[in-house]
XYZ file of C-alpha atoms in Angstrom:
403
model
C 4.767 34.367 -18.510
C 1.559 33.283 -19.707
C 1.052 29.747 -21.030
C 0.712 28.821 -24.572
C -2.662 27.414 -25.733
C -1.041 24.253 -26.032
C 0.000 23.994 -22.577
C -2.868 25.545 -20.849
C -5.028 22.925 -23.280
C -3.067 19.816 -21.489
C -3.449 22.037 -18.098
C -6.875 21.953 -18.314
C -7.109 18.836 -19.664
C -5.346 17.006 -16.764
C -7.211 19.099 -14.084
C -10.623 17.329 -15.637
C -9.211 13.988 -15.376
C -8.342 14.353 -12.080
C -11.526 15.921 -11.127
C -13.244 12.952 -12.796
C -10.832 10.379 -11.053
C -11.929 11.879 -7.753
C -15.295 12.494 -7.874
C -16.702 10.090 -10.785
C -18.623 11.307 -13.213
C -20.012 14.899 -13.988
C -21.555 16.689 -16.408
C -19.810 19.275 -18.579
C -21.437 21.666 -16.292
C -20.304 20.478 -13.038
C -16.735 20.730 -15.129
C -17.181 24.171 -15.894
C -18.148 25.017 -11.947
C -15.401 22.670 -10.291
C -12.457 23.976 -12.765
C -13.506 27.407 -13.228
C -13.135 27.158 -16.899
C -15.634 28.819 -19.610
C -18.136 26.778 -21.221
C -16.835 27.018 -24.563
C -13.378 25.933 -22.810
C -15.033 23.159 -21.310
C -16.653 22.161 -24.203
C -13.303 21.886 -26.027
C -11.720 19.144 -23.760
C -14.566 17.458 -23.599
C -14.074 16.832 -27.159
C -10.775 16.163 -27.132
C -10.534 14.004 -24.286
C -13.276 12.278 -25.760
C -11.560 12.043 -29.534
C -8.280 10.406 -27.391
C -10.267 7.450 -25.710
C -9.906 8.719 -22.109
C -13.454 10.007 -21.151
C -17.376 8.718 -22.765
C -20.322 8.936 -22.095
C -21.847 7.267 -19.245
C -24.845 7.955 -18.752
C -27.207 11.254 -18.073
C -27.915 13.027 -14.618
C -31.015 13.370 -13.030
C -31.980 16.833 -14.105
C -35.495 17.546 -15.907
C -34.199 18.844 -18.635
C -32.392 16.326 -21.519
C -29.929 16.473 -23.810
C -26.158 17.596 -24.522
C -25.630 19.148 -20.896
C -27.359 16.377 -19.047
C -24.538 14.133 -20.473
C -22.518 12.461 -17.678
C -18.757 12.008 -18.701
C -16.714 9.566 -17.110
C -12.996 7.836 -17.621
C -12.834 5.449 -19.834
C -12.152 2.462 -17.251
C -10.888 -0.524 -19.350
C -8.459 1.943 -21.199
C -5.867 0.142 -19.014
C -5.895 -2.319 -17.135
C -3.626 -2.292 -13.878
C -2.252 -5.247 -11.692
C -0.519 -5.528 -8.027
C 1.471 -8.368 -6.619
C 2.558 -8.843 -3.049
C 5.047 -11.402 -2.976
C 6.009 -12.964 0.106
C 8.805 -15.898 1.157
C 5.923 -17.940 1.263
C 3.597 -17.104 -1.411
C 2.498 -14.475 -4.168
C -0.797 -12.832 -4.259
C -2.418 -10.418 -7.473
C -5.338 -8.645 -7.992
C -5.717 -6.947 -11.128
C -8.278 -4.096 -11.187
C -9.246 -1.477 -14.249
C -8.057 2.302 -14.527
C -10.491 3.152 -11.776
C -9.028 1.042 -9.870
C -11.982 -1.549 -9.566
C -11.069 -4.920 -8.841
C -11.778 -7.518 -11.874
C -9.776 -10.600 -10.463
C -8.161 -11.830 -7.404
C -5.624 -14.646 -7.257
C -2.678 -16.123 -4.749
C -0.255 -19.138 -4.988
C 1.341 -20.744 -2.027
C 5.347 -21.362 -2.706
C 6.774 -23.633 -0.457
C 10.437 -23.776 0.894
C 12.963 -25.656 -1.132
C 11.019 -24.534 -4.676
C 14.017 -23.731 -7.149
C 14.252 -20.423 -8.344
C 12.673 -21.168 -11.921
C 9.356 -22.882 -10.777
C 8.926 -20.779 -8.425
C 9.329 -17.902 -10.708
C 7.320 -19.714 -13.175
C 4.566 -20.188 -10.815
C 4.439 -16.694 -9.752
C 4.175 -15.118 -13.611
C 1.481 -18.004 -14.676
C -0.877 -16.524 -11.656
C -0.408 -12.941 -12.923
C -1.057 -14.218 -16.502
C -4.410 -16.461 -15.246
C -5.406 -13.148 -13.182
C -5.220 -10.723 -16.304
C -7.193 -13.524 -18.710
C -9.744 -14.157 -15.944
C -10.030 -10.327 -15.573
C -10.762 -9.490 -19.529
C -7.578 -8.080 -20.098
C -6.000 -8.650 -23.601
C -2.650 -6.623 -21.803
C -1.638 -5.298 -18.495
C -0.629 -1.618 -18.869
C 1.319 -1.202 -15.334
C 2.159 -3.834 -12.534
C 2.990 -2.712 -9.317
C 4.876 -5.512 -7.194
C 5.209 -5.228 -3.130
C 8.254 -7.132 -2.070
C 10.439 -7.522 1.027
C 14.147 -6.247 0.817
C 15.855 -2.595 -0.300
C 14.990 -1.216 -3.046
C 17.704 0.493 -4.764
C 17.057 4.292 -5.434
C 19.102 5.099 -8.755
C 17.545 1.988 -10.725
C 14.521 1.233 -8.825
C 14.931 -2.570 -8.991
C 15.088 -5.207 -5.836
C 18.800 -5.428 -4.317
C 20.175 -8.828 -3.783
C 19.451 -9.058 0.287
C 20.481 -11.947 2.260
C 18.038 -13.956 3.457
C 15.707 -13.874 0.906
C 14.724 -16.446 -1.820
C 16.345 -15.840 -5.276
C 13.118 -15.873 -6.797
C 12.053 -12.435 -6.017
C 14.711 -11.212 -8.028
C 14.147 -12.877 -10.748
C 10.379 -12.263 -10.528
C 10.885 -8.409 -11.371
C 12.895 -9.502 -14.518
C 10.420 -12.450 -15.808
C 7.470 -9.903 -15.845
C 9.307 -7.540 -17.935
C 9.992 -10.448 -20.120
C 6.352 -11.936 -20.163
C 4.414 -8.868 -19.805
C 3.988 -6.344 -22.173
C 3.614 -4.104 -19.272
C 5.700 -1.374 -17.322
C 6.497 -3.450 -13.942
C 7.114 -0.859 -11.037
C 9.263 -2.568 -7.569
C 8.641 -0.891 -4.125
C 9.504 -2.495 -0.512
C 6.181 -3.836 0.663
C 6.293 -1.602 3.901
C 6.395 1.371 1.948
C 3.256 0.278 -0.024
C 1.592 -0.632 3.255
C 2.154 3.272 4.295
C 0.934 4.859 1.065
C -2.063 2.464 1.379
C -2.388 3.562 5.033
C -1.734 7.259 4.167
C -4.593 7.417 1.450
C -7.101 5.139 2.670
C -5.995 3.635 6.013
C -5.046 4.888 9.342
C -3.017 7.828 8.008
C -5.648 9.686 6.396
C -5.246 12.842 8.059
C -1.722 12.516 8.372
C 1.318 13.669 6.297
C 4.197 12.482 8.651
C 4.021 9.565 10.687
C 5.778 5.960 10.989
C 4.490 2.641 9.820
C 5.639 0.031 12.038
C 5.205 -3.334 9.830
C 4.059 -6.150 12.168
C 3.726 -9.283 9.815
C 5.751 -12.548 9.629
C 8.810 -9.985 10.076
C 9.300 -6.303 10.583
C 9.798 -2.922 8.988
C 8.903 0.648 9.011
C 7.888 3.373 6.639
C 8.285 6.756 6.987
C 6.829 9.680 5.842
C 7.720 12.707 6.280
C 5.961 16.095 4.878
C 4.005 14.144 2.788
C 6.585 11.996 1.436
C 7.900 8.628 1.572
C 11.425 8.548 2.803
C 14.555 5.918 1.501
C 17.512 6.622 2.527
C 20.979 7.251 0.576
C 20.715 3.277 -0.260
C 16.547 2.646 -0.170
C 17.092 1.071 3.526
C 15.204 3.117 5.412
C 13.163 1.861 7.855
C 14.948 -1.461 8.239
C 13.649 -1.776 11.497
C 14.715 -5.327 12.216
C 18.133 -4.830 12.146
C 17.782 -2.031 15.148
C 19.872 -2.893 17.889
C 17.357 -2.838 21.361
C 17.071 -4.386 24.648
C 16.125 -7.803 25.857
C 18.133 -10.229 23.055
C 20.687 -12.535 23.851
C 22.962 -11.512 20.657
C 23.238 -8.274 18.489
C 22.369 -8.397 14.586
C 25.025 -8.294 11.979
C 25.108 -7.226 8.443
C 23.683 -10.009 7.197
C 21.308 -11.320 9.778
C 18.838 -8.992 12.049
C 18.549 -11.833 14.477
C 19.309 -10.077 18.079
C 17.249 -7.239 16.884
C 14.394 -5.885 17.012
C 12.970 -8.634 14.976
C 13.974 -11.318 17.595
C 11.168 -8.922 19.969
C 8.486 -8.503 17.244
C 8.848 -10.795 14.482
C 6.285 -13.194 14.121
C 7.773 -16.438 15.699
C 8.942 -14.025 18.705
C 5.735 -13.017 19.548
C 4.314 -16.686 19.490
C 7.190 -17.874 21.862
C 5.945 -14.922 23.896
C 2.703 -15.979 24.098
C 3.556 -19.658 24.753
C 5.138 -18.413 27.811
C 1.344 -17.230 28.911
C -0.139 -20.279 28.061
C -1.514 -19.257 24.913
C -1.909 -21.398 21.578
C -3.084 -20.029 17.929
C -5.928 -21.952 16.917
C -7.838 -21.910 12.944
C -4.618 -19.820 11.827
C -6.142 -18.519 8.336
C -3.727 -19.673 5.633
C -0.397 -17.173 5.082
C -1.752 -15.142 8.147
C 1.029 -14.759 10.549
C 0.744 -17.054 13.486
C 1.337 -13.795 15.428
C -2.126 -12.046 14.473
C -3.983 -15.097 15.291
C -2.458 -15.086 19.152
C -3.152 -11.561 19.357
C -6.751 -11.243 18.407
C -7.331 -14.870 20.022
C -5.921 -12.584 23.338
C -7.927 -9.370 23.063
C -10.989 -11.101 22.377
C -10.692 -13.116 25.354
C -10.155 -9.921 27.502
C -13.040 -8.501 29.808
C -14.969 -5.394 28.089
C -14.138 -2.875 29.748
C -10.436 -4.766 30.889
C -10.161 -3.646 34.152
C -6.515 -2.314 35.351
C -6.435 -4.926 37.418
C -6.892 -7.689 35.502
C -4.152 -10.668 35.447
C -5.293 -13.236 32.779
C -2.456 -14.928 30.653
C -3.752 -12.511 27.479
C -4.391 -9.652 29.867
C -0.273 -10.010 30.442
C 0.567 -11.498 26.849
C -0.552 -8.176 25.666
C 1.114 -6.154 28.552
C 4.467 -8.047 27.366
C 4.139 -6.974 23.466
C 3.122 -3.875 24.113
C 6.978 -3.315 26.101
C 8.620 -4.773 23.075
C 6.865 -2.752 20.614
C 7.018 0.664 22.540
C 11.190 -0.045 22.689
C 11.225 -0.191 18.997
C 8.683 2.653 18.502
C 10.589 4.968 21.086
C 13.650 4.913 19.035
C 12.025 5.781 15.868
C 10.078 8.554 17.807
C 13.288 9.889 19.187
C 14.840 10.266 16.076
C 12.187 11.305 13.918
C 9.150 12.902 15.997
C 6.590 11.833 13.528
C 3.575 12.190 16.062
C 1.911 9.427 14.833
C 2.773 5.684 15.057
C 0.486 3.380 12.303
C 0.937 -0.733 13.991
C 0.484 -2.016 10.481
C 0.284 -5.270 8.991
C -1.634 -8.327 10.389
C -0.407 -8.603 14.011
C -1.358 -4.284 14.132
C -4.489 -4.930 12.673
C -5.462 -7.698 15.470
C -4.126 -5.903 18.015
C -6.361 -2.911 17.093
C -7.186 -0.154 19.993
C -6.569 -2.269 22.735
C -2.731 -3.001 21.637
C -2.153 0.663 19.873
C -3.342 2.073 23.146
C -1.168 -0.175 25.623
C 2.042 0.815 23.356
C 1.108 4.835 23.144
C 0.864 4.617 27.288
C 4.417 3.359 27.402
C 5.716 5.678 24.919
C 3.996 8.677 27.020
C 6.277 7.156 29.458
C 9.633 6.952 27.362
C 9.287 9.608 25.235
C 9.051 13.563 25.707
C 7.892 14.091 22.283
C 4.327 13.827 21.587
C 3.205 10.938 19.544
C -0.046 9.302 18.975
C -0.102 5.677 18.222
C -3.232 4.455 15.968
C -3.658 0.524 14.925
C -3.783 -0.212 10.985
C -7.311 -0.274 9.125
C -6.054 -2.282 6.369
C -3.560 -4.726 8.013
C -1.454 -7.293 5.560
C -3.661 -6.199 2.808
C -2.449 -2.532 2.938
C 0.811 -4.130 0.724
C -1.696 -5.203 -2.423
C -3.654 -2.447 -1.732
C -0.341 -0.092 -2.361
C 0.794 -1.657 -4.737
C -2.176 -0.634 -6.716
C -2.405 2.556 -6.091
C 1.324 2.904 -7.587
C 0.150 1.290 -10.591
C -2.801 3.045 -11.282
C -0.821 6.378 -10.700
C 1.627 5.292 -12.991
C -0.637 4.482 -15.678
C -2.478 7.558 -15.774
C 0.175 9.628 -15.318
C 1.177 7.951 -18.840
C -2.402 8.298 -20.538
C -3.329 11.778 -19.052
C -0.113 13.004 -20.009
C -0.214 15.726 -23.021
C 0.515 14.304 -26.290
C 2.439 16.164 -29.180
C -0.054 17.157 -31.462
């Protein structure tokens, strides 16, 4: 049946948002040619998008000829402002950007070990709070926040996980509190993928596996274009997989003896210890993981020979085993045909370590996989996380409104 002018109004409506979200601003006749639409049509929601706040004018395009259709539209960008945490064991970081998603402020507070739940809560929403101020913003519309643990699928919010601080928890629930703001919860490795997916390493891919190489480890996995949970929002709870090469298996409650006791961050630098390598200038809440590995491929020759036996040479030989046994069973079980190494040690490792791990799955594996390093390494989490929020909020604003 055909649509009522009401709803092909908000069709058309929401198609020149979008348009505008992805390709900036355009005159009302470059809105006519991308959408299709009649002029008159065209005219109308520029008017009414106008009238509701969401699009102005800024500016005028370079064509000779002045006036009304020379007018350059373009979102309103401080109709909403947006923020993204990524909280860590260690630490919270926030950037808080406008509807565009441009950044206005970035900000991060260190939380050491023993901090009781409430200061360490408190600490956590005063940072979001001196972020929005420092930003402009009188009110944060959406916050998206990154966090380690399950998230559970019917209410959305962080499940009590042993192992990790109380605080987190409690973080979720303070911002709702403090914030006049809708505050949106997602495991940080899924973030990292989405990031990775839209502007990372996954660009041109719509399944693959994000194998989170950080202080611990995860995965993400998408699938057909879409993230993937699980029944209880564990998927990807890579850690806890049982592999190879430990002394103990993991339990229920503790993934030591898995896969994290290969890959996790304090693994790896025992591994490399055992090569003779040390971390040097580790960059504050980097992993001390990421700093071995880059310290090791930027000591390698260019080209590295086949031959070549240097302690890093090895070091990275070594990893690359542990990380194709992990990556084999999610390849196995999935055939995504694309691996992502993501977060910081993935990033450091870059070509040199992606290629080294896709040899060895060649090896394990008859299923075809290709296995890329991450473009946007530990940031990929804030950088997620912002991309959910921004979503969110114009998902809200473009939405049609009862007239």
């Amino acid at each position: 049946m055909p649509a009522s002018p009401s709803t092909a109004r908000a069709i058309n409506d929401r198609l020149a948002l979008r348009l505008l979200q992805q390709e900036g601003a355009l005159t009302a006749g470059q809105l006519k040619q991308l959408t299709g639409l009649s002029r008159p049509t065209v005219a109308d929601l520029v008017e009414r998008l106008t009238a509701a706040g969401l699009i102005e004018v800024v500016g005028e395009s370079g064509e000779q000829r002045r006036g009304p259709n020379a007018r350059l539209y373009g979102i309103v960008a401080d109709r909403a402002h947006l923020a993204a945490l990524d909280v860590r064991t260690e630490g919270v970081s926030v950037v808080v950007s406008d509807l565009l998603g441009r950044e206005l402020a970035r900000a991060s507070v260190p939380i050491a070990d023993g901090t009781g739940t409430g200061p360490a809560v408190e600490q956590a929403v005063t940072l979001v709070e001196r972020a929005a101020k420092e930003a402009g913003a009188d009110r944060l519309h959406t916050v998206g926040v990154g966090a380690p643990g399950l998230i559970d699928p019917a209410t959305g919010e962080l499940r009590d996980s042993s192992g990790l601080p109380e605080w987190h928890r409690r973080l979720v629930a303070a911002l709702q509190e403090r914030l006049p703001a809708h505050v949106i919860v997602e495991n940080e490795t899924n973030l990292a993928a989405l990031a990775e997916q839209r502007e990372g390493a996954a660009r041109d891919r719509d399944t693959f596996v994000l194998l989170w190489l950080g202080h611990g480890t995860g995965a993400a996995v998408v699938l057909d274009g879409r993230l993937r949970r699980g029944a209880s929002g564990g998927t990807g709870e890579i850690g806890f997989l049982p592999v190879p090469g430990t002394t103990t298996l993991p339990s229920a409650t503790d993934c030591e003896g898995g896969f994290h006791s290969l890959a996790g961050s304090a693994a790896i630098a025992e591994l490399a210890a055992g090569y003779g390598l040390v971390a040097t200038a580790v960059s504050p809440g980097e992993p001390e993981a990421a700093t071995l590995v880059r310290q090791a491929v930027a000591t390698l020759p260019s080209p590295s020979p086949a031959s070549s036996s240097s302690g890093a040479d090895r070091f990275l030989s070594a990893l690359a085993d542990r990380l194709a046994i992990g990556a084999a069973s999610v390849v196995a079980v999935l055939d995504p045909g694309c691996v992502v190494l993501g977060g910081e040690v993935g990033q450091a490792g870059g070509e040199v370590l992606a290629t080294r791990v896709g040899e060895r799955l060649t090896r394990m594996s008859p299923l075809p996989v290709e296995v890329r390093a991450s473009t946007l390494g530990g940031g990929a989490v804030l950088r997620g996380a912002l991309l959910t929020s921004r979503e969110s909020a114009q998902d809200d604003l473009f939405a049609p409104r009862s007239r």
